[in-house]
Tab-separated table of C-alpha atoms in Angstrom:
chain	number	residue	atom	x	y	z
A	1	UNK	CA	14.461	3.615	14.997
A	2	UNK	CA	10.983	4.454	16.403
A	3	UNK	CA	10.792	2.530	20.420
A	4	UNK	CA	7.535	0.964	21.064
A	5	UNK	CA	7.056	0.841	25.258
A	6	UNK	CA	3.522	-1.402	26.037
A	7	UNK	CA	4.613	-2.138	29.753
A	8	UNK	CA	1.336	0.127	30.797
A	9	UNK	CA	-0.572	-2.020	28.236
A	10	UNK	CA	-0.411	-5.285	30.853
A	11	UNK	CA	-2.016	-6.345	33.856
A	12	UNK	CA	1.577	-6.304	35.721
A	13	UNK	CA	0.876	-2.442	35.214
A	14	UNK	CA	-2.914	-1.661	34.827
A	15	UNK	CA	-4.287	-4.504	36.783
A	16	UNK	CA	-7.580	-6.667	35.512
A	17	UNK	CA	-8.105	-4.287	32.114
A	18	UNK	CA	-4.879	-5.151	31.063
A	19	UNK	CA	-3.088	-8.052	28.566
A	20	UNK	CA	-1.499	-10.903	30.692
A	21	UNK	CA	1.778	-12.055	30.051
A	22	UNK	CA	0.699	-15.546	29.164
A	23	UNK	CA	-1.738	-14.131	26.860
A	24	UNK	CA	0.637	-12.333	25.165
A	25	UNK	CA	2.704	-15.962	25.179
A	26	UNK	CA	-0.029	-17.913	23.642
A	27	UNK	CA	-0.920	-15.534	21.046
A	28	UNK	CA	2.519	-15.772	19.994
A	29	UNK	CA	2.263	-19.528	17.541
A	30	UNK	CA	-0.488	-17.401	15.560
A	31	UNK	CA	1.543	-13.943	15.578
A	32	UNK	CA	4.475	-15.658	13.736
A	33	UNK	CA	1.567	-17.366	11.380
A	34	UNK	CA	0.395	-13.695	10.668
A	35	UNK	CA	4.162	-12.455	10.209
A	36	UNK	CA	4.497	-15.434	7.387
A	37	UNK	CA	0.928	-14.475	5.871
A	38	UNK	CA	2.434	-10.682	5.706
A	39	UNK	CA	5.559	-11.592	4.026
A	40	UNK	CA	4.009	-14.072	2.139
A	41	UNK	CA	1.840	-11.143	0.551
A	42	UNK	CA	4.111	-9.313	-0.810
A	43	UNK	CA	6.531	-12.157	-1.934
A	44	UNK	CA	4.163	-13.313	-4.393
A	45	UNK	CA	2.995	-9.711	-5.022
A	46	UNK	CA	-0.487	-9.860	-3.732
A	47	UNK	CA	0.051	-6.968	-1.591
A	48	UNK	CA	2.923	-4.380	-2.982
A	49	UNK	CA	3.510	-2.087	-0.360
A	50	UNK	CA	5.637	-3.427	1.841
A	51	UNK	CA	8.498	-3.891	-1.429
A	52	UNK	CA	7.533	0.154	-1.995
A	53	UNK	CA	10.805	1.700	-0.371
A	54	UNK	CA	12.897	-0.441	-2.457
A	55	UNK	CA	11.512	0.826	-6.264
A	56	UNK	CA	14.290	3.014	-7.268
A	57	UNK	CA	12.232	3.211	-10.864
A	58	UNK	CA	9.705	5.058	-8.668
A	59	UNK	CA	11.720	6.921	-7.153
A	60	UNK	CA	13.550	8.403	-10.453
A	61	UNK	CA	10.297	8.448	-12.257
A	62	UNK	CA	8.774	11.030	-8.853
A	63	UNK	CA	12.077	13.076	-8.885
A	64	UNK	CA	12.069	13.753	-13.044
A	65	UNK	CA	8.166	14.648	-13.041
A	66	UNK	CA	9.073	16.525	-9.826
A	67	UNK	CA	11.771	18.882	-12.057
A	68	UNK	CA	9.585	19.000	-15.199
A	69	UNK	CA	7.071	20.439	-13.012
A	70	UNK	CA	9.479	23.320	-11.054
A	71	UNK	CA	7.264	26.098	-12.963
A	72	UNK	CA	5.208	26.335	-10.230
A	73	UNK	CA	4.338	27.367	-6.718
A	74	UNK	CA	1.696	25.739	-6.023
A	75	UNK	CA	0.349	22.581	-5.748
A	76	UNK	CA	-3.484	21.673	-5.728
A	77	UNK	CA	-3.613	18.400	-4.826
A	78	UNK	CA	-7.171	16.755	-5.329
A	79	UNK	CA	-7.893	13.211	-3.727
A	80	UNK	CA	-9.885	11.980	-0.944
A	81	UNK	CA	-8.952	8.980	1.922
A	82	UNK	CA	-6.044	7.386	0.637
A	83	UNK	CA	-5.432	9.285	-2.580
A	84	UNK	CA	-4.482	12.249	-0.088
A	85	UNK	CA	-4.643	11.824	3.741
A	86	UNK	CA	-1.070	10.208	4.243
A	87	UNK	CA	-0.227	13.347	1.730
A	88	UNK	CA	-1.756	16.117	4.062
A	89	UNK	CA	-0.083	14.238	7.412
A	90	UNK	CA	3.149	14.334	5.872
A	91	UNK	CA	3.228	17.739	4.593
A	92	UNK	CA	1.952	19.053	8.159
A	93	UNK	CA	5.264	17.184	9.590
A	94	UNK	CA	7.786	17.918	6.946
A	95	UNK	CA	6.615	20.376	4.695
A	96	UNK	CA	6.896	23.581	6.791
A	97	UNK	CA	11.068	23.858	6.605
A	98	UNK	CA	10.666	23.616	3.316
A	99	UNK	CA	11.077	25.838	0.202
A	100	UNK	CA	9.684	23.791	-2.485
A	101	UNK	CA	6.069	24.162	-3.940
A	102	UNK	CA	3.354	25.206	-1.412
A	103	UNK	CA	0.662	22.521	-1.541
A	104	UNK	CA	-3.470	22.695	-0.745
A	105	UNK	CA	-5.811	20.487	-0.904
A	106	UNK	CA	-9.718	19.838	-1.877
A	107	UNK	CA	-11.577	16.976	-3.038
A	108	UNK	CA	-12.132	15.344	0.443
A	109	UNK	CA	-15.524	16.950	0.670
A	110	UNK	CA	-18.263	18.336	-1.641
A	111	UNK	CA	-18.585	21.620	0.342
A	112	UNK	CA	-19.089	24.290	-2.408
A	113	UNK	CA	-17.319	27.033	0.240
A	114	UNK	CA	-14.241	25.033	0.431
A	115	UNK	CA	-13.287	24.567	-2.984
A	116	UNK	CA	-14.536	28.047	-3.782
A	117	UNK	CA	-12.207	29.330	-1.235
A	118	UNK	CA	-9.420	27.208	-3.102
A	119	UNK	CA	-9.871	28.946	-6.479
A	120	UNK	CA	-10.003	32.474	-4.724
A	121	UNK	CA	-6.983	32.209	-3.031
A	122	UNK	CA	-4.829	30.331	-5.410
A	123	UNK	CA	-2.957	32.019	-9.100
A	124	UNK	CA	-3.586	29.316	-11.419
A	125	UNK	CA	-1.340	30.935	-13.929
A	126	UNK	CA	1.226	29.597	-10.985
A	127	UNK	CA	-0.536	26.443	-9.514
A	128	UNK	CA	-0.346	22.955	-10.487
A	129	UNK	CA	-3.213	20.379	-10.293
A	130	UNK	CA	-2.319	16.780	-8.871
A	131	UNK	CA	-5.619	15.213	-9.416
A	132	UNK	CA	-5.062	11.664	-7.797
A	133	UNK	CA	-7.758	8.462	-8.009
A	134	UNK	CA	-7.127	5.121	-8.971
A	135	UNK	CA	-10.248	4.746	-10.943
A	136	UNK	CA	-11.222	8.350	-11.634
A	137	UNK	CA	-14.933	7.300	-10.906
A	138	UNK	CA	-14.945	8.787	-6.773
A	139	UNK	CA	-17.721	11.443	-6.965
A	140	UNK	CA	-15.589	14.120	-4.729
A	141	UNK	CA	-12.530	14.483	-5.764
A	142	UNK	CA	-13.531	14.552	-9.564
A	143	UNK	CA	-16.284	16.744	-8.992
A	144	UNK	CA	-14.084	18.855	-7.508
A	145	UNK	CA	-11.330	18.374	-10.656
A	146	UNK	CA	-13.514	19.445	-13.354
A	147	UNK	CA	-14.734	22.621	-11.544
A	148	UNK	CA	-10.611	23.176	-11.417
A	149	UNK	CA	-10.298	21.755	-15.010
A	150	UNK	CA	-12.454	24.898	-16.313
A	151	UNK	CA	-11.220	27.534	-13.982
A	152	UNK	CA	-7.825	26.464	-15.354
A	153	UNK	CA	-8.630	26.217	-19.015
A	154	UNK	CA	-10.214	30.379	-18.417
A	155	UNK	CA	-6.959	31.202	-17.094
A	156	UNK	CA	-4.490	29.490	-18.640
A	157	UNK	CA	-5.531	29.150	-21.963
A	158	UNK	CA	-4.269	26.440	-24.341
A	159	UNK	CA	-1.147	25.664	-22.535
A	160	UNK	CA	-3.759	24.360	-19.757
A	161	UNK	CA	-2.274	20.703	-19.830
A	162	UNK	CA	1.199	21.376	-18.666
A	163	UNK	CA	-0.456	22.440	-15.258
A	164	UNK	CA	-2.204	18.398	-14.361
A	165	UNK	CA	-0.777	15.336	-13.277
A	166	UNK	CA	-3.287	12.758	-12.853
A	167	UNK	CA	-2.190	9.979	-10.434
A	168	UNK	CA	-3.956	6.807	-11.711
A	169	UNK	CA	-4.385	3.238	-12.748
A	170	UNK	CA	-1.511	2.707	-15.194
A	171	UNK	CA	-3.614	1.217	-17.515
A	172	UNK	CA	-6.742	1.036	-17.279
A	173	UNK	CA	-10.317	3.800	-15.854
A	174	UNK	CA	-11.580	7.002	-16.719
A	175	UNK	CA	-8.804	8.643	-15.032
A	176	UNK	CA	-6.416	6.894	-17.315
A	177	UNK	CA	-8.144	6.903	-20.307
A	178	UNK	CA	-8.578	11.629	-20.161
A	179	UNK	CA	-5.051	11.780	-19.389
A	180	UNK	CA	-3.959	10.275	-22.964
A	181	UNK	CA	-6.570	11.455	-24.859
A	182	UNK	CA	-5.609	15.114	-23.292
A	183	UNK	CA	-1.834	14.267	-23.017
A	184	UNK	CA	-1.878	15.488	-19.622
A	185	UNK	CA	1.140	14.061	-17.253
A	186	UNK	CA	0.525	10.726	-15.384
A	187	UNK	CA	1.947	8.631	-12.580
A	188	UNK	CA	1.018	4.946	-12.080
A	189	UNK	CA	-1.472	4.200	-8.740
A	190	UNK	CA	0.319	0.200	-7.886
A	191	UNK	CA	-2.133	-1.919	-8.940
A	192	UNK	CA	-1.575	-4.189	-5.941
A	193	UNK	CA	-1.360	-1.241	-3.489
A	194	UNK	CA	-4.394	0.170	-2.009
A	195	UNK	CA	-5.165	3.557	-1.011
A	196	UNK	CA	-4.689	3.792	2.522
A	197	UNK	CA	-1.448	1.563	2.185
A	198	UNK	CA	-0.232	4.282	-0.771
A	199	UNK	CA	1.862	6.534	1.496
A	200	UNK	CA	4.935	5.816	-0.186
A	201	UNK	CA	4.152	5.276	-3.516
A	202	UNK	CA	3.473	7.942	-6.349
A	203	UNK	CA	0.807	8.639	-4.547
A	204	UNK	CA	1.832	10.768	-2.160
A	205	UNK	CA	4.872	11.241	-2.490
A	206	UNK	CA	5.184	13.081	-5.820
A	207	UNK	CA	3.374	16.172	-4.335
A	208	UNK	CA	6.288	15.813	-1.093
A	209	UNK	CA	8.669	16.074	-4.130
A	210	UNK	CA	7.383	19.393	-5.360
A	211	UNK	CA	6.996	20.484	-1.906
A	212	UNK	CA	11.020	19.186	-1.273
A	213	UNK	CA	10.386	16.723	1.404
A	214	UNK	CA	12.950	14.347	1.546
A	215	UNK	CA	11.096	11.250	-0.327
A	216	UNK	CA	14.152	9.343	-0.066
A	217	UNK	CA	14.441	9.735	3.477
A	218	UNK	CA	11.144	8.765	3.550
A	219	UNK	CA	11.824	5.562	1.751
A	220	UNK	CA	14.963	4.975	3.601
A	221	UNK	CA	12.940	5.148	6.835
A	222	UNK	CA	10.250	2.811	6.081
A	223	UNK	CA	13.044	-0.123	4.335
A	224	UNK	CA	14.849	0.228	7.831
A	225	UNK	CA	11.652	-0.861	9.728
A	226	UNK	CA	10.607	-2.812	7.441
A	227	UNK	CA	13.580	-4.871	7.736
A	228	UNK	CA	13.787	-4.922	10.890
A	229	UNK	CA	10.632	-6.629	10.990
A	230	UNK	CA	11.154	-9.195	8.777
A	231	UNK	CA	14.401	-10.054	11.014
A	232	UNK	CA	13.097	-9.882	14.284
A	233	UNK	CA	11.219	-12.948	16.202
A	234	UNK	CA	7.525	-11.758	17.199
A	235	UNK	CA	8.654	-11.349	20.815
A	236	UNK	CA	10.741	-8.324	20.097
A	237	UNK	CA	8.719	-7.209	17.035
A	238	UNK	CA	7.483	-3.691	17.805
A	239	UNK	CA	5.075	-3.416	15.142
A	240	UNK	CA	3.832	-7.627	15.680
A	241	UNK	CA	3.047	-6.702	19.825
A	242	UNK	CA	1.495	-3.684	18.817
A	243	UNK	CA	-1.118	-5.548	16.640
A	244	UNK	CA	-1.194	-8.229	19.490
A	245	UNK	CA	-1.585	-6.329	22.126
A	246	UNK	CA	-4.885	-4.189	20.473
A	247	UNK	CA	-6.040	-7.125	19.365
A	248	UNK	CA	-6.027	-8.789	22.938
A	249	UNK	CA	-7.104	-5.557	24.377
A	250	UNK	CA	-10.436	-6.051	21.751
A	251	UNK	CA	-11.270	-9.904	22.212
A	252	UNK	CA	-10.454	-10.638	25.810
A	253	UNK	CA	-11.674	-7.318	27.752
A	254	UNK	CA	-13.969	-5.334	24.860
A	255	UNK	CA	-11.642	-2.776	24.529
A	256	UNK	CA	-13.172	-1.991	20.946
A	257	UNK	CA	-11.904	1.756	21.071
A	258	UNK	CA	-8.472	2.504	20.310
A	259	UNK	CA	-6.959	6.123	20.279
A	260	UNK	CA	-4.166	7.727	19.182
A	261	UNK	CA	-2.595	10.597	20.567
A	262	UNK	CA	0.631	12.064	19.640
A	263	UNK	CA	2.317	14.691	21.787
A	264	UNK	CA	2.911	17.048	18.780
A	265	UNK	CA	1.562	19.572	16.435
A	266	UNK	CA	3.206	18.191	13.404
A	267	UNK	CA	1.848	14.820	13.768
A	268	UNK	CA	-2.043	16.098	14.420
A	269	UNK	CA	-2.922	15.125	10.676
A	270	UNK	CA	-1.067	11.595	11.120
A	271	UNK	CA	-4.128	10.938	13.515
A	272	UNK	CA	-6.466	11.016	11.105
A	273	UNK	CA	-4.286	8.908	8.730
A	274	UNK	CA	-4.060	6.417	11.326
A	275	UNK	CA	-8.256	6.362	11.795
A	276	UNK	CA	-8.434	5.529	7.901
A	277	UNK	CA	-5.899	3.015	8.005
A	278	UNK	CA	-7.576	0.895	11.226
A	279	UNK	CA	-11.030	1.369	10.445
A	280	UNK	CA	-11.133	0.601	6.386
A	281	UNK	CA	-8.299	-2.391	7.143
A	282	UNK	CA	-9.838	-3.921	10.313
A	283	UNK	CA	-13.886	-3.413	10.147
A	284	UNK	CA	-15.565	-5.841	8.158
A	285	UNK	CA	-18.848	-7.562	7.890
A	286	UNK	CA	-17.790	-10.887	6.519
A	287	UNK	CA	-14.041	-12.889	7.341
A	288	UNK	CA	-12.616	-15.208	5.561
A	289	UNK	CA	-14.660	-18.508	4.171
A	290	UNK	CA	-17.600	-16.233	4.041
A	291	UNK	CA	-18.343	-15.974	7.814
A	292	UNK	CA	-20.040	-12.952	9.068
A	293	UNK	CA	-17.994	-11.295	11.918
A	294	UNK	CA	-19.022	-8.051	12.269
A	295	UNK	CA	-15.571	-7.217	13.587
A	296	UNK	CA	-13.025	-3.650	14.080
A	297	UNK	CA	-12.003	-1.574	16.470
A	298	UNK	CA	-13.238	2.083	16.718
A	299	UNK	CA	-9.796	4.275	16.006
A	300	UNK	CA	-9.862	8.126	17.143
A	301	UNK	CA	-7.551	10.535	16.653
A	302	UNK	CA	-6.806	12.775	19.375
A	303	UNK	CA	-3.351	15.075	20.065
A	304	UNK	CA	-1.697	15.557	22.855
A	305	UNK	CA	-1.561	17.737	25.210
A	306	UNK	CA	-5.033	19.342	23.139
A	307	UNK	CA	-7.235	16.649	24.021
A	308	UNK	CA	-6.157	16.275	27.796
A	309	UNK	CA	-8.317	19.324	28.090
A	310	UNK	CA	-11.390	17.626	25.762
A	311	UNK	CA	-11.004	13.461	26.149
A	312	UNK	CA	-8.950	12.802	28.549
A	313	UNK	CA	-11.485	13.083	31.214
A	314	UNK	CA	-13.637	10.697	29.344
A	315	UNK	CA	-10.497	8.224	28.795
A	316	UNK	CA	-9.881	8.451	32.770
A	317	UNK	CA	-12.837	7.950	34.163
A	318	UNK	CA	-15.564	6.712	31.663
A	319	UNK	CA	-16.387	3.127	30.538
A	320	UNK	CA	-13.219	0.194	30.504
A	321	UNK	CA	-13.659	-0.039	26.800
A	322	UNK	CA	-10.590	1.582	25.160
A	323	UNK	CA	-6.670	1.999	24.938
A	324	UNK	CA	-4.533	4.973	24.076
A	325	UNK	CA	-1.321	4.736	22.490
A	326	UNK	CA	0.686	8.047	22.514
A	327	UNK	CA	3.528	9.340	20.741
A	328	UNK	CA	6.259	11.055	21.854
A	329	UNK	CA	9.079	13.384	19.876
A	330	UNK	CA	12.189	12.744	21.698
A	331	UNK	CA	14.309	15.558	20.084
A	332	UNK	CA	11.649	18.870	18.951
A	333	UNK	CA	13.600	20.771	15.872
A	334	UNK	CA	13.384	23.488	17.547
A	335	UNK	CA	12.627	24.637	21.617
A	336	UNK	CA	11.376	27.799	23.978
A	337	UNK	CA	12.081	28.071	27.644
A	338	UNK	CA	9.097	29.212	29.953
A	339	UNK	CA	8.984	33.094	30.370
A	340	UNK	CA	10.466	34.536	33.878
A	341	UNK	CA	7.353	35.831	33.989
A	342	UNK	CA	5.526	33.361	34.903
A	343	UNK	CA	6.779	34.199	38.818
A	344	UNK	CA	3.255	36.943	38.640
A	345	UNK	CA	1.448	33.241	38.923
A	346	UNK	CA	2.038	31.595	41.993
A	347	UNK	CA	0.696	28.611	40.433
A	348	UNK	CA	2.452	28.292	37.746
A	349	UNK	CA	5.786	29.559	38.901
A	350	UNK	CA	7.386	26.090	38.821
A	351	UNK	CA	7.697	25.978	35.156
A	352	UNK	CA	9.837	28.958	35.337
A	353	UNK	CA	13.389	28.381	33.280
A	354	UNK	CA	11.734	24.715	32.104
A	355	UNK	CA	11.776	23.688	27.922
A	356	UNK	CA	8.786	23.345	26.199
A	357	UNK	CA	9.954	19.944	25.053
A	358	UNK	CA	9.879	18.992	28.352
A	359	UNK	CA	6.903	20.096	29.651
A	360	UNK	CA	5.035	18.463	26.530
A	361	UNK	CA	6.866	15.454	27.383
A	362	UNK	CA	6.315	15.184	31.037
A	363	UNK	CA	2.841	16.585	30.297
A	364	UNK	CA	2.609	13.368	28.184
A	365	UNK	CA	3.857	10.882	31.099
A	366	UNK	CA	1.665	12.672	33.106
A	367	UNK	CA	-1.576	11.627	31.309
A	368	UNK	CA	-0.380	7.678	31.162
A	369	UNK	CA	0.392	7.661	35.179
A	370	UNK	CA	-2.993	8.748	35.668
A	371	UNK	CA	-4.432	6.098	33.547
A	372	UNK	CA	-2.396	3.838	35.259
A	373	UNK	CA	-3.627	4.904	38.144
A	374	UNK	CA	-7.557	4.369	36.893
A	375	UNK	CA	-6.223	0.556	35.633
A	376	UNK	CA	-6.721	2.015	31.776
A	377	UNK	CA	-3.978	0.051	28.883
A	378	UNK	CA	-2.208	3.042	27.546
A	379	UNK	CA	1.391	2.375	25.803
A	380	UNK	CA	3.812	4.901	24.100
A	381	UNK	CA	5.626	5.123	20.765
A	382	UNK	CA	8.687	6.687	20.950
A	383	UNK	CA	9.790	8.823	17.990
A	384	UNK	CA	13.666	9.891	17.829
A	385	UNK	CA	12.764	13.128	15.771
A	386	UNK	CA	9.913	14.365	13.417
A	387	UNK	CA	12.046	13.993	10.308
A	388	UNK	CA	11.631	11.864	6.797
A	389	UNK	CA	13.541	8.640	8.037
A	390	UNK	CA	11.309	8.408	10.903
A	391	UNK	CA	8.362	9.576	9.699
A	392	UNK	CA	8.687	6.802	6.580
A	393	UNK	CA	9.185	4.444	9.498
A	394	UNK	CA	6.071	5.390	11.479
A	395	UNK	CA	3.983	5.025	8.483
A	396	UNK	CA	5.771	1.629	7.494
A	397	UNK	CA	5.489	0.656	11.549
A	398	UNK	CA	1.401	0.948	11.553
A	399	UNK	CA	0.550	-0.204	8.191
A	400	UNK	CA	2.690	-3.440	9.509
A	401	UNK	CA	0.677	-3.432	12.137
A	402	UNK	CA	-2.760	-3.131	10.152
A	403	UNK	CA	-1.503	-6.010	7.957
A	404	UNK	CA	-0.680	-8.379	10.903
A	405	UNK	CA	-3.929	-7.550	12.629
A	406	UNK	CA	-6.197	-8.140	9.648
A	407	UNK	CA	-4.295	-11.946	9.875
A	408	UNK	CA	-5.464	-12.025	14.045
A	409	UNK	CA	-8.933	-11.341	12.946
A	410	UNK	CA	-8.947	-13.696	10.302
A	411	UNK	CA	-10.303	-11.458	7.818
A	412	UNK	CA	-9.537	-9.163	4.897
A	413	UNK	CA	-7.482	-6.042	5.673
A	414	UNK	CA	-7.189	-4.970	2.004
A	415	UNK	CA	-10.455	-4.475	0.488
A	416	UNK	CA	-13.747	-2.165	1.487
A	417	UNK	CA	-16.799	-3.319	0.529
A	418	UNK	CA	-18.492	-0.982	3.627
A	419	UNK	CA	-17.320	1.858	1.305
A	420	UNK	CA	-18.385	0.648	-1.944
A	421	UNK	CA	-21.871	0.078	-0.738
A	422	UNK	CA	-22.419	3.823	0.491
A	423	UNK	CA	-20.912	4.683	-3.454
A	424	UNK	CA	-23.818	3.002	-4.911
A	425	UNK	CA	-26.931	3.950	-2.686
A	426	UNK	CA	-25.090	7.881	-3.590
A	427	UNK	CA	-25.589	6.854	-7.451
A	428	UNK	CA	-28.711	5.615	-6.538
A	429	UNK	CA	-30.214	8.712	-4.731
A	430	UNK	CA	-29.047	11.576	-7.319
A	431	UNK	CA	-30.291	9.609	-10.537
């Protein structure tokens, strides 16, 4: 299991910027209220996510399209925020071992270069197209599918059908409603699952299946920390003091910017999973019983050690009004050792016969002793390995987290109206 280490996110550590103790202690009554609200969720099945690594029907139903669909080399997936960001952040971490079904992606962005790129490089004769949205009304990812949808049909011919799956409402929107009247393959979108908590439903994870992730890992992962959240007591509930401990950070010192910044390639995309996930979940206008709040933190996605060289200067020294949480990979799958050569540098001859892994890792303490040193909260997740178990349990451990801190802020960590607004002044402008 995933270690969560906050020691640098309190004042015992960073001085005046950071949580007290008996902050943390009186937040506690209300973090086991917000636990209860959580569980309470998905008991009555408000909120289905959190039963998601248990639905073996899923699970069977991904794995069977998955072999249907074997024809293929490709995968086009075509979604946009939650329909395919958790998809893109897994595939960067798990996908590149793997000899399954290559997938790409387009529909996150009008650009005309981009998806003209897409058809170029990709054999349709070869390629399947995952079109995924809940409604089928988003204007970029369907704009994007029906400029597909005829570049397929010219190729293919009449056999075009056997190359979509549309991932959609099970019942009901214009998604739905083309995919029977074109018999085209479909997988249910959870009705009581939202986008950005869809990781681990059909979602994403039938295009991991093609590709030959380990889904069931996956799923494994995320039920292990899952449980072990619903077991454990608040004070020992890594992803309950992680939600705390930003939300203190926020409210008592203004610390309204909140980065993350994992120490590894593989887990650069996860970033920008993350930043969906805290800003659509915690920044709303209005909380509950209709008061305006005007409340979220500011997420960014940085990598380590990338950004010590872009950010870290400006985390260091600039204004007291963020924290950084990093993650570390205790065990890389693979490792170099530092080049003999390196003697030619004076400078640099101490890293001579030293692992990569553990210069990224010390490279990684490095940057939180010297925002100790500057009194800036930093803390550390530590991940055993970048595999499926854990990776299903990082996802599961911060959309916990999201859930527990939309209870803290009293409001609604489920819906977007910020998004749906900027839909309809779009209609509005190109009628």
């Amino acid at each position: 299991m995933l270690r969560y280490d906050y020691k640098n996110m309190l004042s015992s550590t960073v001085g005046l910027y950071g949580s007290t103790s008996q902050n943390l202690n009186k937040l506690r009554p209300r973090l086991s209220q917000a636990k209860q609200a959580v569980l309470e969720l998905a008991k009555t099945n408000e909120q289905g996510w959190l039963k998601s690594p248990d639905d073996q029907v899923m699970l069977k139903r991904i794995q069977t399209m998955a072999r249907e669909k074997k024809f293929v080399k490709n995968c086009l997936v075509i979604g946009i925020g939650g329909s395919d960001l958790a998809t893109r952040a897994l595939y960067q971490a798990l996908g590149h071992a793997n000899k399954g079904v290559k997938l790409y992606f387009a529909g996150s962005n009008t650009d005309p270069d981009e998806l003209f790129a897409a058809l170029k490089s990709l054999d349709l004769k070869h390629t399947l197209i995952n079109i995924v949205s809940k409604s089928g009304n988003t204007v970029e990812p369907m704009l994007c599918f029906f400029t597909v949808l005829r570049a397929l049909k010219k190729t293919v011919g009449k056999n075009y059908a056997q190359h979509i799956v549309a991932t959609t409402d099970a019942k009901n929107g214009a998604l739905r409603e083309l995919a029977e009247k074109y018999r085209w393959s479909a997988l249910p979108v959870p009705a009581n699952v939202g986008g950005r908590f869809s990781a681990l439903t059909d979602v994403s994870l039938f295009p991991l299946a093609l590709a030959r992730v380990d889904i069931g890992g996956l799923l494994h992962g995320a039920k292990n920390q899952r449980d072990e959240f619903v077991s454990q007591a608040v004070s020992h509930n890594a992803p309950a003091l992680f939600a705390a401990l930003q939300y203190l950070a926020y409210t008592v010192h203004s610390q309204k910017i909140q980065v993350l910044m994992p120490y590894a390639q593989r887990l650069h995309q996860f970033g920008f999973w993350y930043r969906q996930l805290w800003a659509e979940s915690l920044g709303k206008r209005v909380g509950r019983n209709n008061r305006v709040v005007k409340i979220g933190p500011t997420p960014i996605a940085a990598l380590g050690a990338t950004d010590q060289h872009s950010q870290v200067q400006l985390y260091n020294e600039g204004p007291h009004d963020k924290t950084v949480t990093f993650i570390e990979v205790e065990k890389f799958e693979h490792d170099l050792e530092a080049a003999p050569e390196l003697n030619e540098i004076p400078g640099l001859a101490y890293l001579v016969g030293k692992k990569f892994s553990q210069i990224i890792q010390i490279e990684r303490l490095a940057t939180a002793l010297a925002l100790n040193q500057n009194n800036r909260p930093n803390g550390t997740i530590f991940l055993p390995q970048v595999n499926a178990e854990h990776m299903g349990g990082l996802i599961m451990f911060f959309e916990l987290a999201a859930a527990i801190s939309g209870e803290l802020y009293d409001i609604n960590a489920y819906d977007q109206p910020g998004v749906e607004a900027g839909k309809r002044a779009m209609h509005d402008l190109m009628r």
